[in-house]
Amino acid sequence: MAETIVPVLLPVPLDQVFDYLADGPLPPGTVVEVPFGPRRLIGVVWEAPPRPEEGRRPARLRAVQRRLDAPPLPDQIRRLVDRVRLETLAPWGAVLKLVLSVPAALEPPEPRLGYRLGPAEARLTAARKKVLEVLGDSPLLPAELARRAGVGSAVVRGMAELGLLDAVPLPEPEPPAPDPARSGPALSPAQAEAAAALEAAVDRAEPAVVLLEGVPGAGKTEVYLEAVARALARGRRVLVLLPEIALSPAWLARFEARFGAPPALWHSELTGAVRRRTWRRIAEGRAPVVVGARSALFLPQSGLGLIVVDEEHDSSFKQDDGVTYHARDAALIRGEIESCPVVLASATPSIETLVRTGALGDPPQPRTGRLLLPARHGEAPLPRIELVDLRARRGAWLSPPLVQGLEAALAAGEQALLFLNRRGYAPLTLCRACGHRLGCPNCSAWLVSHRLRRRLLCHHCGYSEPQPEHCPHCGAVDSLHAAGPGVERLAEEVAGLLPEARVRLLTSDQPARPSEVAALLDDMASGAIDVLIGTQIVAKGHHFPGLTLVGVVDGDMGLAGGDLRAAERTFQLLYQVAGRAGRGARPGRVLIQTHMPDHPVMLALARGDKDAACRLERDERRLSGMPPFGRLAALIVSGPDASRVAEAARAIARAAPVVEGLTVLGPAPAPLALLRGRHRERLLVKARPEVDLPARLRAWLRPIRLPARVRLLVDVDPYSFL
Ligand SMILES: [Zn+2]
Ligand SMILES: [Zn+2]
């Protein structure tokens, strides 16, 4: 028999394909099981790389074990894997692993068996008669049959053994498909115009980037759902990416109202069985619309006519470890591969997107556009924002103007929201006797006191220990002091100031269960809570009609540390939080406490001038050659031994290419110099736009051999600088 050599990509963190022998040619995309060392792995037949040095190693060839009964991985997804590998420098196999995220879904599902009337005859007891009576033409699941007949499952089982019942596989229940022909909600003239522009982009079926910008409540979702309808009507599929936090019941209700059926959902809360079924359904082309968090980008969906990235500015689209992709940027690549438009929706678009689409007056890049939705008629775009200068104040976390504002809102029967982006009770615990600060044993970070749990927690690695009675350093009793505020401490202060008020906390870990969070949001919406205190989870999309006062307890928090996007992120977050106030009948008011009332971000917020803030940020980035006017890459070297890590980092720096337009900064100990027990050094590579940064990095780093237990993480276009 003629044997063929097939290249196979395996979901392991290696940057190469492996050759195997097969009985005949296997087309690329075929899912196969192959031996790999002592193991057996499931991989995908790949196109052979053009040159062996690009990742094909000859070896003693072993044979493909079997071909799995799974749909082939679409060509578009294989090309996405190739492109993401090139852009992120992640090992090829690690990118494939993002696609093969549910290995169990590669095996055909166990058929569900139902029973119908069997050929045999036997004595019929009363119970058996009942079973035969309820049995109709279509087979029933055993449990269902027993339930309808009102008999025990043993009766049904016994009848099957006797041949009175016949087991037959039941078809997989097909969920209803979204129906684009249903009529959508009435759109305002501005919405209708924007929707028409998006529909035209869908009709052109070319790669394009469209920014859909509008204040919260301007109706962006309704607009892009019309484009979804158009793509479905043309027989194309649709992918919608949302930050996990924005994938709310309210969003899904809107989708179902428009299309009469839910989309296929993809997020971290799915159970294993649902995950397996959903992945398989998508791979078999039975899910016209997929909606999910960033990892949904790597689902084996093809035939896309539209991609939507909602809240495109959200930093949760960026993955900081493993394959360091940015889902928005990868979605743009996906749009090119699928030849379809990508809609980027946001109230506060990223500087990158604003510049790309010419929204700030720069020449727009080819095949981009911007649609600006005005606030709905009669709605103020933003409530009045006032700055409270904290420089002359000491002591309490809430300034007199904010306390007065709270009292006034409560007296008027209105609700207030206090925003502090810090979980727990206090960010630092120190000993008054000896000055010792309680730190994490695995990270260079302080332990955060969580009084409700009576524990100290590391927010970086998850380490926790009980709240100690005495100082672990000097042994002094009752000497430990909580320094700085967290939301729990704020709640304590509010309870002291306003003993009558109904105060609740909402953070990413509290309440713990999604059902409790939903109940809390309902209580807030119905007015059963007076003061809601929360971290950034409260900033997104909620509609609380009775909420008129928003207090930002520490407006400067995001500005500290000063990484590249500090000002941008702070503005976006505070703008979103501010937008929660006054969404009902009564006007809203926002108080931002700050030690930096002259900071450009604060001034722009106080004036409600979003464009001015963005232009200022754009100008600064342009002057310093920062993204999008240049590119960055972070190289993070880590390992358990500090001196080995430092030596490896220096060796990498010494090998750096000397190229016009490329600068290497560092190595230097990372701000988080110890993380999860690993010492960390960072290098920052800065490149002018004309430099092909990923290609330069590849040529530089490929020959580097790292000492044992030292790892190098390459983060092209980093968002974290810790
Ligand atoms: Zn002490
Ligand atoms: Zn830690």
XYZ file of C-alpha atoms and ligand atoms in Angstrom:
724
model
C 0.000 0.000 0.000
C 1.262 3.473 -0.890
C 2.342 5.335 2.181
C 2.193 9.107 2.335
C 3.974 11.507 4.642
C 1.542 13.937 6.310
C 2.525 16.931 8.455
C 0.537 17.089 11.690
C 0.248 20.018 14.096
C -0.176 18.949 17.716
C -1.665 20.997 20.574
C 1.571 21.075 22.541
C 3.741 24.152 23.211
C 6.213 23.401 20.404
C 6.751 25.566 17.356
C 6.733 22.877 14.677
C 4.674 20.352 12.761
C 5.563 16.657 12.896
C 5.622 14.194 10.013
C 3.700 10.922 10.172
C 3.020 8.104 7.766
C -0.501 7.515 6.500
C -2.018 4.855 4.233
C -2.932 7.540 1.729
C -3.137 11.285 1.462
C -5.087 13.010 4.234
C -6.413 16.476 3.402
C -5.295 19.370 5.631
C -7.768 19.886 8.463
C -8.288 16.171 9.085
C -8.322 15.387 12.800
C -6.066 12.441 13.613
C -4.631 10.559 16.555
C -0.878 10.000 16.473
C 1.782 8.564 18.765
C 3.964 11.205 20.381
C 6.745 9.868 22.584
C 5.030 7.474 24.964
C 1.691 9.270 24.562
C -1.046 9.409 21.991
C -2.176 12.860 20.970
C -4.952 14.271 18.850
C -3.734 16.700 16.210
C -4.671 18.206 12.875
C -3.194 17.500 9.447
C -1.559 20.744 8.373
C -0.144 22.294 5.242
C 3.586 21.544 5.039
C 5.611 24.649 5.862
C 7.301 26.033 2.732
C 10.775 25.590 4.207
C 11.692 22.906 6.716
C 13.552 25.393 8.918
C 10.193 27.090 9.464
C 9.211 24.256 11.681
C 9.310 20.791 10.198
C 11.737 18.338 11.685
C 12.542 15.086 9.916
C 12.487 12.181 12.315
C 11.957 8.450 12.358
C 8.431 8.356 11.045
C 5.613 6.721 12.935
C 2.162 6.017 11.595
C -1.069 7.900 12.087
C -3.122 5.736 14.461
C -6.592 6.715 13.383
C -8.714 9.370 11.796
C -11.298 10.856 14.131
C -14.944 11.143 13.232
C -14.841 14.936 13.545
C -15.485 17.681 10.987
C -12.197 18.844 9.429
C -10.772 22.043 10.885
C -11.791 24.742 8.381
C -9.164 26.330 6.191
C -9.993 29.764 7.682
C -9.217 28.550 11.202
C -5.920 26.983 10.110
C -4.924 30.278 8.553
C -5.956 32.113 11.729
C -3.684 29.787 13.736
C -0.813 30.494 11.318
C -1.311 34.272 11.485
C -1.697 34.438 15.272
C 1.472 32.364 15.606
C 3.355 34.834 13.429
C 1.985 37.924 15.189
C 2.344 36.743 18.788
C 5.424 34.519 18.423
C 3.583 31.905 20.447
C 4.528 28.294 19.662
C 2.439 26.998 16.774
C 1.027 24.125 18.805
C 0.059 26.454 21.654
C -2.118 28.440 19.247
C -3.725 25.225 17.956
C -4.500 24.340 21.570
C -6.714 27.437 21.750
C -8.756 25.923 18.910
C -8.795 22.345 20.223
C -9.926 23.628 23.610
C -12.470 20.850 24.115
C -10.702 17.583 23.135
C -13.757 15.517 24.109
C -15.756 17.278 21.378
C -13.498 15.708 18.736
C -15.042 12.316 19.406
C -18.598 11.856 18.164
C -21.085 12.242 21.002
C -22.445 9.108 22.644
C -25.829 8.648 21.013
C -28.741 9.018 23.391
C -30.851 5.877 23.317
C -34.619 5.824 23.347
C -37.071 2.936 23.415
C -39.747 1.913 20.998
C -41.935 -1.182 20.757
C -39.837 -4.330 20.474
C -40.491 -7.516 18.455
C -40.660 -9.976 21.357
C -43.696 -11.139 23.247
C -43.803 -11.902 26.939
C -46.104 -11.943 29.879
C -47.465 -8.458 30.483
C -47.731 -7.338 34.065
C -49.835 -4.306 34.927
C -46.716 -2.150 35.047
C -45.520 -3.400 31.665
C -48.943 -2.713 30.168
C -48.754 0.872 31.374
C -45.398 1.276 29.658
C -46.712 -0.037 26.347
C -49.754 2.228 26.643
C -47.728 5.440 26.865
C -45.369 4.373 24.089
C -46.339 6.261 20.926
C -44.755 6.334 17.497
C -41.634 8.218 18.435
C -39.104 6.594 20.764
C -38.716 7.952 24.295
C -35.757 8.282 26.659
C -35.879 5.534 29.338
C -36.329 8.022 32.183
C -39.082 9.827 30.303
C -40.837 6.546 29.519
C -40.758 5.458 33.175
C -41.998 8.851 34.302
C -44.940 8.927 31.885
C -45.955 5.372 32.701
C -45.559 5.978 36.404
C -43.321 2.932 36.860
C -39.816 2.370 38.195
C -36.846 2.402 35.839
C -36.230 -1.290 36.586
C -39.508 -2.157 34.815
C -38.363 -0.419 31.649
C -34.922 -1.987 31.854
C -36.433 -5.438 32.331
C -38.688 -5.010 29.304
C -35.720 -4.017 27.174
C -33.833 -7.133 28.266
C -36.791 -9.286 27.258
C -37.011 -7.594 23.861
C -40.396 -6.031 24.615
C -38.673 -2.704 23.996
C -36.132 -1.869 21.332
C -33.322 0.635 21.911
C -32.772 3.114 19.059
C -30.471 6.169 18.885
C -32.351 9.442 19.282
C -31.484 12.405 17.069
C -29.593 15.240 18.748
C -32.176 17.900 19.625
C -31.656 20.819 17.257
C -31.947 24.202 18.969
C -34.053 26.757 17.098
C -32.057 28.995 14.754
C -32.119 32.796 15.032
C -34.607 34.108 12.479
C -33.421 37.232 10.647
C -36.818 37.710 8.992
C -38.491 38.784 12.230
C -39.005 42.514 12.382
C -36.626 44.428 14.587
C -37.332 47.260 17.012
C -38.181 50.730 15.730
C -34.929 52.587 15.112
C -34.333 56.313 15.382
C -33.349 58.021 12.119
C -29.703 58.107 13.247
C -29.785 54.421 14.174
C -31.453 53.516 10.884
C -28.777 55.366 8.953
C -25.965 53.617 10.831
C -27.674 50.235 10.413
C -27.981 50.817 6.661
C -24.250 51.578 6.458
C -23.403 48.361 8.293
C -25.777 46.334 6.121
C -24.082 47.741 3.034
C -20.711 46.665 4.453
C -22.090 43.150 5.004
C -23.373 43.114 1.414
C -19.954 44.071 0.039
C -18.423 41.041 1.793
C -14.970 42.600 1.862
C -12.566 43.040 4.745
C -13.396 46.356 6.436
C -13.223 47.909 9.890
C -16.153 50.035 11.046
C -16.117 51.880 14.345
C -19.622 52.186 15.809
C -19.320 54.852 18.480
C -21.972 56.266 20.769
C -22.591 57.134 24.421
C -24.085 54.442 26.665
C -27.777 54.198 25.824
C -27.371 55.503 22.272
C -28.557 52.138 20.937
C -25.418 50.614 19.416
C -26.584 47.042 20.046
C -29.846 47.474 18.124
C -27.845 48.885 15.228
C -25.353 46.047 14.946
C -28.072 43.426 15.430
C -29.532 44.692 12.124
C -26.184 43.927 10.499
C -26.298 40.478 12.122
C -29.738 39.984 10.573
C -28.411 40.952 7.156
C -25.511 38.509 7.352
C -27.882 35.691 8.393
C -30.297 36.561 5.599
C -27.402 36.170 3.171
C -26.695 32.721 4.581
C -23.531 33.778 6.365
C -22.542 33.127 9.979
C -21.753 35.711 12.640
C -19.326 35.980 15.534
C -19.948 38.508 18.328
C -17.195 39.051 20.901
C -18.073 40.689 24.207
C -16.093 41.104 27.417
C -17.241 38.315 29.742
C -18.724 40.873 32.096
C -20.876 42.448 29.365
C -22.452 39.142 28.312
C -25.475 39.887 30.462
C -29.025 38.491 30.610
C -30.136 41.915 29.339
C -27.996 41.545 26.196
C -29.308 38.022 25.562
C -32.900 39.151 26.077
C -32.384 41.775 23.388
C -30.907 39.212 21.008
C -33.792 36.796 21.564
C -36.355 39.555 21.140
C -34.811 40.376 17.771
C -34.261 36.841 16.449
C -36.696 34.641 18.394
C -33.926 32.244 19.476
C -30.735 32.441 21.504
C -27.241 32.438 19.949
C -24.647 29.783 20.743
C -22.961 31.033 23.903
C -19.302 30.665 24.810
C -17.939 31.781 28.179
C -16.126 30.525 31.246
C -19.229 29.465 33.202
C -20.303 26.732 30.751
C -20.322 23.201 32.135
C -18.184 20.533 30.486
C -21.141 18.860 28.745
C -22.503 22.132 27.359
C -19.028 23.132 26.253
C -18.592 19.844 24.393
C -21.994 20.042 22.712
C -21.536 23.695 21.737
C -18.063 23.158 20.258
C -19.297 20.198 18.217
C -22.370 22.085 17.052
C -20.199 24.963 15.864
C -17.710 22.624 14.160
C -20.580 20.931 12.319
C -21.777 24.310 11.065
C -25.015 24.191 13.032
C -24.570 27.464 14.969
C -25.312 30.517 12.804
C -24.437 33.017 15.550
C -21.773 32.539 18.199
C -21.512 35.030 21.049
C -18.747 34.852 23.571
C -15.755 36.177 25.418
C -12.329 36.416 23.777
C -11.745 32.664 23.450
C -14.809 32.389 21.151
C -12.532 33.770 18.451
C -10.857 30.364 18.201
C -14.009 28.296 17.813
C -14.061 26.260 14.571
C -16.652 28.500 12.934
C -16.356 29.357 9.242
C -18.333 31.138 6.583
C -18.465 34.380 8.542
C -20.288 37.334 7.021
C -19.783 39.635 9.998
C -17.701 39.944 13.159
C -18.706 42.296 15.970
C -16.363 43.252 18.797
C -18.489 45.036 21.386
C -16.760 47.177 24.043
C -13.741 46.971 21.759
C -11.653 49.117 24.135
C -12.005 46.590 26.957
C -8.657 45.319 28.201
C -10.073 41.862 28.962
C -9.780 41.132 25.229
C -6.042 40.919 25.753
C -4.606 37.677 27.072
C -1.472 38.341 29.116
C -0.072 34.847 29.480
C 0.283 31.784 27.291
C -0.585 32.924 23.764
C -0.572 36.695 24.272
C -3.167 37.581 21.644
C -5.528 40.543 21.620
C -8.958 39.307 20.559
C -9.823 42.582 18.813
C -6.640 42.542 16.757
C -7.042 38.847 15.998
C -10.667 39.556 14.987
C -9.351 42.007 12.392
C -7.081 39.262 11.026
C -10.072 36.929 11.018
C -12.081 39.520 9.068
C -9.361 39.607 6.400
C -9.287 35.825 6.157
C -13.083 35.554 5.950
C -13.375 38.637 3.740
C -16.040 40.213 5.927
C -16.467 43.481 7.838
C -15.537 43.802 11.514
C -17.662 46.182 13.579
C -15.918 47.673 16.627
C -18.517 49.098 19.032
C -17.745 51.309 22.014
C -18.734 54.408 23.944
C -15.048 55.054 24.611
C -13.046 53.563 21.741
C -9.364 52.810 22.165
C -6.845 55.324 20.870
C -5.695 52.658 18.395
C -9.167 52.371 16.884
C -9.810 56.117 16.901
C -6.575 56.740 15.033
C -7.105 53.826 12.624
C -10.556 55.040 11.587
C -9.623 58.718 11.385
C -11.950 59.692 14.233
C -9.457 62.190 15.656
C -8.669 63.877 12.367
C -5.801 61.605 11.309
C -5.963 60.200 7.776
C -8.034 57.002 8.113
C -6.497 53.717 7.052
C -7.916 52.171 3.886
C -11.191 50.266 4.211
C -12.109 51.746 7.580
C -15.042 53.886 8.611
C -16.641 55.469 11.627
C -20.325 55.724 12.500
C -21.194 58.111 15.304
C -24.512 57.599 17.094
C -25.799 60.656 18.944
C -27.468 60.348 22.360
C -31.156 59.509 22.109
C -33.455 62.472 21.795
C -33.964 64.281 25.091
C -31.203 62.374 26.869
C -28.172 64.110 28.236
C -25.050 62.308 27.030
C -23.494 62.399 30.478
C -24.542 63.668 33.901
C -22.880 66.681 35.483
C -19.392 65.747 36.735
C -17.762 67.618 39.614
C -14.245 67.180 40.961
C -13.654 67.113 44.710
C -10.135 68.296 45.518
C -8.743 65.971 48.180
C -5.384 67.717 48.567
C -6.424 69.714 51.638
C -8.389 66.870 53.220
C -7.346 64.124 55.568
C -8.932 61.308 57.467
C -12.172 59.828 56.212
C -12.388 58.192 52.795
C -15.515 60.149 51.946
C -15.192 63.931 51.696
C -17.898 66.263 53.086
C -19.285 67.107 49.608
C -19.707 63.403 48.839
C -21.303 62.712 52.231
C -23.709 65.622 51.700
C -24.489 64.311 48.246
C -25.271 60.868 49.699
C -27.531 62.367 52.361
C -29.387 64.483 49.817
C -29.904 61.554 47.432
C -31.217 59.310 50.195
C -33.477 62.050 51.588
C -34.996 62.406 48.115
C -35.619 58.638 47.949
C -32.932 58.204 45.295
C -30.028 55.746 45.057
C -26.264 56.203 45.110
C -23.326 54.242 43.751
C -19.860 54.447 45.285
C -17.066 53.269 43.050
C -13.730 52.070 44.354
C -11.718 49.684 42.239
C -10.257 47.766 45.163
C -11.578 44.480 46.494
C -11.356 43.564 50.170
C -11.044 45.690 53.306
C -7.602 47.240 53.039
C -4.808 46.908 50.463
C -2.088 46.750 53.105
C -1.678 45.487 56.663
C 1.256 46.778 58.695
C 2.555 46.438 62.248
C 2.482 49.633 64.293
C 5.156 48.272 66.623
C 7.873 47.279 64.126
C 6.661 48.595 60.761
C 6.519 45.127 59.184
C 4.207 44.871 56.161
C 2.439 41.620 55.428
C 3.461 40.418 51.974
C 2.786 37.386 49.801
C 5.430 34.659 50.117
C 5.168 33.942 46.354
C 4.937 37.448 44.878
C 6.343 40.890 45.417
C 2.935 42.147 46.470
C 1.171 43.057 49.712
C -1.534 40.825 51.077
C -4.988 42.361 50.866
C -7.107 42.110 53.973
C -10.560 40.590 53.369
C -12.443 40.952 56.649
C -15.654 39.324 55.473
C -13.651 36.156 54.862
C -11.292 36.848 57.806
C -8.325 36.164 55.554
C -5.412 37.894 53.900
C -5.302 37.320 50.143
C -2.761 37.809 47.384
C -4.630 39.197 44.365
C -1.881 38.009 42.023
C -1.490 34.321 42.859
C -4.467 33.511 45.061
C -2.352 32.713 48.160
C -4.321 33.245 51.357
C -3.802 32.935 55.097
C -5.955 33.601 58.166
C -5.934 37.135 59.527
C -3.128 36.866 62.136
C -3.719 37.797 65.797
C -0.230 39.180 66.305
C 2.606 40.494 64.155
C 4.393 37.569 62.467
C 7.646 39.584 62.604
C 7.905 41.004 66.166
C 5.097 39.096 67.847
C 3.347 42.256 69.123
C -0.330 41.696 69.888
C -3.057 43.990 68.532
C -0.454 45.950 66.623
C -1.635 45.170 63.072
C -3.159 48.102 61.298
C -5.181 48.103 58.070
C -3.905 50.833 55.748
C -5.908 52.305 52.893
C -9.470 51.622 51.821
C -11.087 48.712 50.053
C -14.781 48.375 49.295
C -15.464 46.474 52.557
C -14.000 49.294 54.600
C -15.964 51.826 52.616
C -19.162 49.932 53.386
C -18.247 50.109 57.085
C -17.772 53.875 56.856
C -21.057 54.398 55.006
C -22.899 52.280 57.567
C -21.464 54.497 60.317
C -22.426 57.719 58.530
C -25.849 56.613 57.310
C -27.053 53.954 59.748
C -30.503 53.780 58.126
C -29.229 53.186 54.605
C -29.443 49.769 52.964
C -25.858 49.248 51.787
C -24.674 46.384 49.564
C -21.345 45.334 48.037
C -20.717 44.159 44.478
C -17.272 42.987 43.379
C -15.947 40.301 41.065
C -15.833 37.809 43.964
C -18.808 38.992 45.954
C -21.512 37.773 45.946
C -19.978 34.502 44.836
C -22.818 32.926 42.874
C -24.152 34.313 39.582
C -27.717 33.877 40.877
C -26.898 36.024 43.923
C -25.367 38.681 41.677
C -28.512 38.671 39.531
C -30.690 39.039 42.651
C -28.551 41.924 43.868
C -28.795 43.711 40.510
C -32.583 43.211 40.596
C -32.717 44.706 44.095
C -30.721 47.690 42.917
C -32.932 48.178 39.869
C -36.127 47.976 41.949
C -34.872 50.425 44.575
C -34.413 47.912 47.419
C -30.809 49.108 47.894
C -29.886 52.679 48.843
C -26.137 52.637 48.382
C -24.314 50.172 46.147
C -20.563 49.993 46.643
C -18.557 48.270 43.972
C -15.432 47.725 41.916
C -15.258 48.042 38.134
C -17.883 45.333 37.716
C -20.508 48.019 38.519
C -19.281 50.235 35.693
C -20.651 48.156 32.842
C -23.994 48.445 31.168
C -26.333 48.292 34.160
C -29.462 50.373 34.049
C -30.623 51.550 37.468
C -33.434 54.097 36.976
C -33.372 55.346 40.588
C -29.620 55.942 40.653
C -28.842 59.656 40.643
C -25.533 59.985 42.473
C -22.240 58.360 41.549
C -19.286 58.915 43.850
C -15.815 57.943 42.648
C -13.864 57.441 45.868
C -10.371 57.372 44.377
C -10.316 58.890 40.908
C -6.515 58.779 40.774
C -6.087 55.083 41.405
C -5.723 54.075 37.782
C -3.274 56.886 37.093
C -0.739 55.628 39.613
C 1.936 53.353 38.201
C 1.801 55.295 34.952
C 1.818 52.533 32.343
C 1.179 53.326 28.704
C -2.605 53.208 28.895
C -3.093 54.527 32.462
C -4.706 57.801 31.395
C -6.772 56.171 28.647
C -8.034 53.388 30.898
C -8.838 55.766 33.752
C -10.820 58.005 31.446
C -12.745 55.076 29.935
C -13.544 53.572 33.323
C -14.638 56.804 34.998
C -16.654 57.782 31.932
C -18.464 54.428 32.092
C -19.083 54.717 35.844
C -20.313 58.289 35.480
C -22.745 57.111 32.825
C -24.602 55.021 35.432
C -26.050 58.161 37.089
C -29.286 59.760 35.939
C -30.408 57.138 33.429
C -33.994 57.368 34.705
C -36.285 60.364 34.918
C -34.203 62.400 37.379
C -30.918 64.041 36.434
C -27.683 62.506 37.634
C -24.717 63.918 39.453
C -21.174 62.569 39.635
C -18.539 63.464 42.225
C -14.961 62.397 41.569
C -12.577 62.622 44.523
C -9.051 63.349 43.319
C -5.663 64.548 44.485
C -4.967 65.654 40.907
C -7.780 68.034 39.938
C -5.480 69.619 37.338
C -4.688 66.340 35.566
C -5.811 66.428 31.916
C -7.954 63.322 32.441
C -9.794 64.966 35.333
C -10.278 68.244 33.477
C -11.611 66.465 30.415
C -14.052 64.467 32.554
C -15.245 67.592 34.344
C -15.888 69.261 30.987
C -17.481 66.105 29.587
C -15.150 66.527 26.625
C -14.241 63.069 25.446
C -12.685 64.051 22.126
C -10.339 66.565 23.767
C -9.079 63.910 26.163
C -8.501 61.479 23.301
C -6.681 64.069 21.167
C -4.398 64.942 24.049
C -3.574 61.291 24.588
C -3.070 60.780 20.853
C -0.641 63.719 20.695
C 1.399 62.371 23.600
C 1.628 58.937 22.035
C 2.656 60.404 18.709
C 5.404 62.478 20.308
C 6.817 59.506 22.194
C 6.390 57.016 19.334
C 4.079 54.872 21.429
C 1.250 52.700 19.989
C -0.351 53.174 17.549
C 2.536 55.375 16.329
C 5.047 52.632 17.009
C 4.970 49.138 18.414
C 6.045 47.610 21.686
C 6.945 44.128 22.758
C 7.641 42.964 26.284
C 10.047 40.100 26.888
C 9.504 38.566 30.303
C 12.141 36.161 31.550
C 11.178 34.161 34.630
C 12.308 31.255 36.735
C 12.722 30.040 40.298
C 16.368 31.123 40.515
C 16.912 34.904 40.469
C 20.526 34.882 39.276
C 19.856 32.467 36.417
C 16.918 34.605 35.324
C 19.036 37.765 35.409
C 21.829 36.075 33.449
C 19.412 34.765 30.806
C 17.834 38.221 30.471
C 21.271 39.795 29.957
C 22.144 37.181 27.339
C 18.946 37.970 25.443
C 19.742 41.689 25.571
C 23.286 41.068 24.289
C 21.885 39.188 21.281
C 19.537 42.039 20.390
C 19.687 43.074 16.724
C 21.117 46.457 15.852
C 18.402 47.816 13.594
C 17.447 51.348 12.695
C 14.167 52.167 14.432
C 14.361 49.434 17.041
C 15.268 50.143 20.675
C 15.720 47.669 23.510
C 15.215 48.859 27.081
C 16.336 46.723 30.008
C 16.590 44.097 31.267
C 15.372 45.264 34.647
C 13.537 43.507 37.459
C 9.818 43.592 36.676
C 7.576 45.695 38.949
C 6.201 42.340 40.072
C 9.739 40.993 40.513
C 8.412 37.819 42.112
C 5.179 36.242 40.874
C 3.885 32.816 41.908
C 7.337 31.963 43.175
C 9.104 32.914 39.945
C 11.614 35.742 39.680
C 10.966 38.034 36.739
C 13.034 40.353 34.563
C 11.614 42.438 31.756
C 12.922 43.880 28.518
C 10.881 46.356 26.540
C 11.362 46.509 22.783
C 10.189 49.628 21.024
C 9.900 49.739 17.238
C 9.029 52.427 14.738
C 5.986 51.628 12.561
C 8.069 50.693 9.512
C 9.892 47.917 11.412
C 8.370 44.430 11.093
C 8.525 43.825 14.826
C 7.329 40.181 14.964
C 9.771 39.183 12.204
C 12.684 40.945 13.956
C 11.787 39.306 17.256
C 11.618 35.887 15.625
C 15.033 36.223 14.041
C 16.462 37.463 17.339
C 14.886 35.004 19.746
C 14.747 31.773 17.746
C 18.434 30.872 18.278
C 18.327 31.719 22.002
C 18.748 28.666 24.224
C 17.420 29.205 27.723
C 18.880 27.486 30.788
C 16.773 24.823 32.490
C 13.636 26.088 34.261
C 13.957 29.578 32.793
C 11.074 30.693 30.596
C 10.699 33.515 28.118
C 7.278 35.041 27.461
C 7.013 37.302 24.439
C 4.161 39.790 24.638
C 3.784 41.759 21.413
C 1.636 44.887 21.967
C 1.570 44.376 25.755
C -1.208 45.760 27.953
C 0.301 44.706 31.252
C 3.573 46.284 32.317
C 3.857 44.519 35.683
Zn 5.658 43.855 64.290
Zn 1.033 36.045 45.555
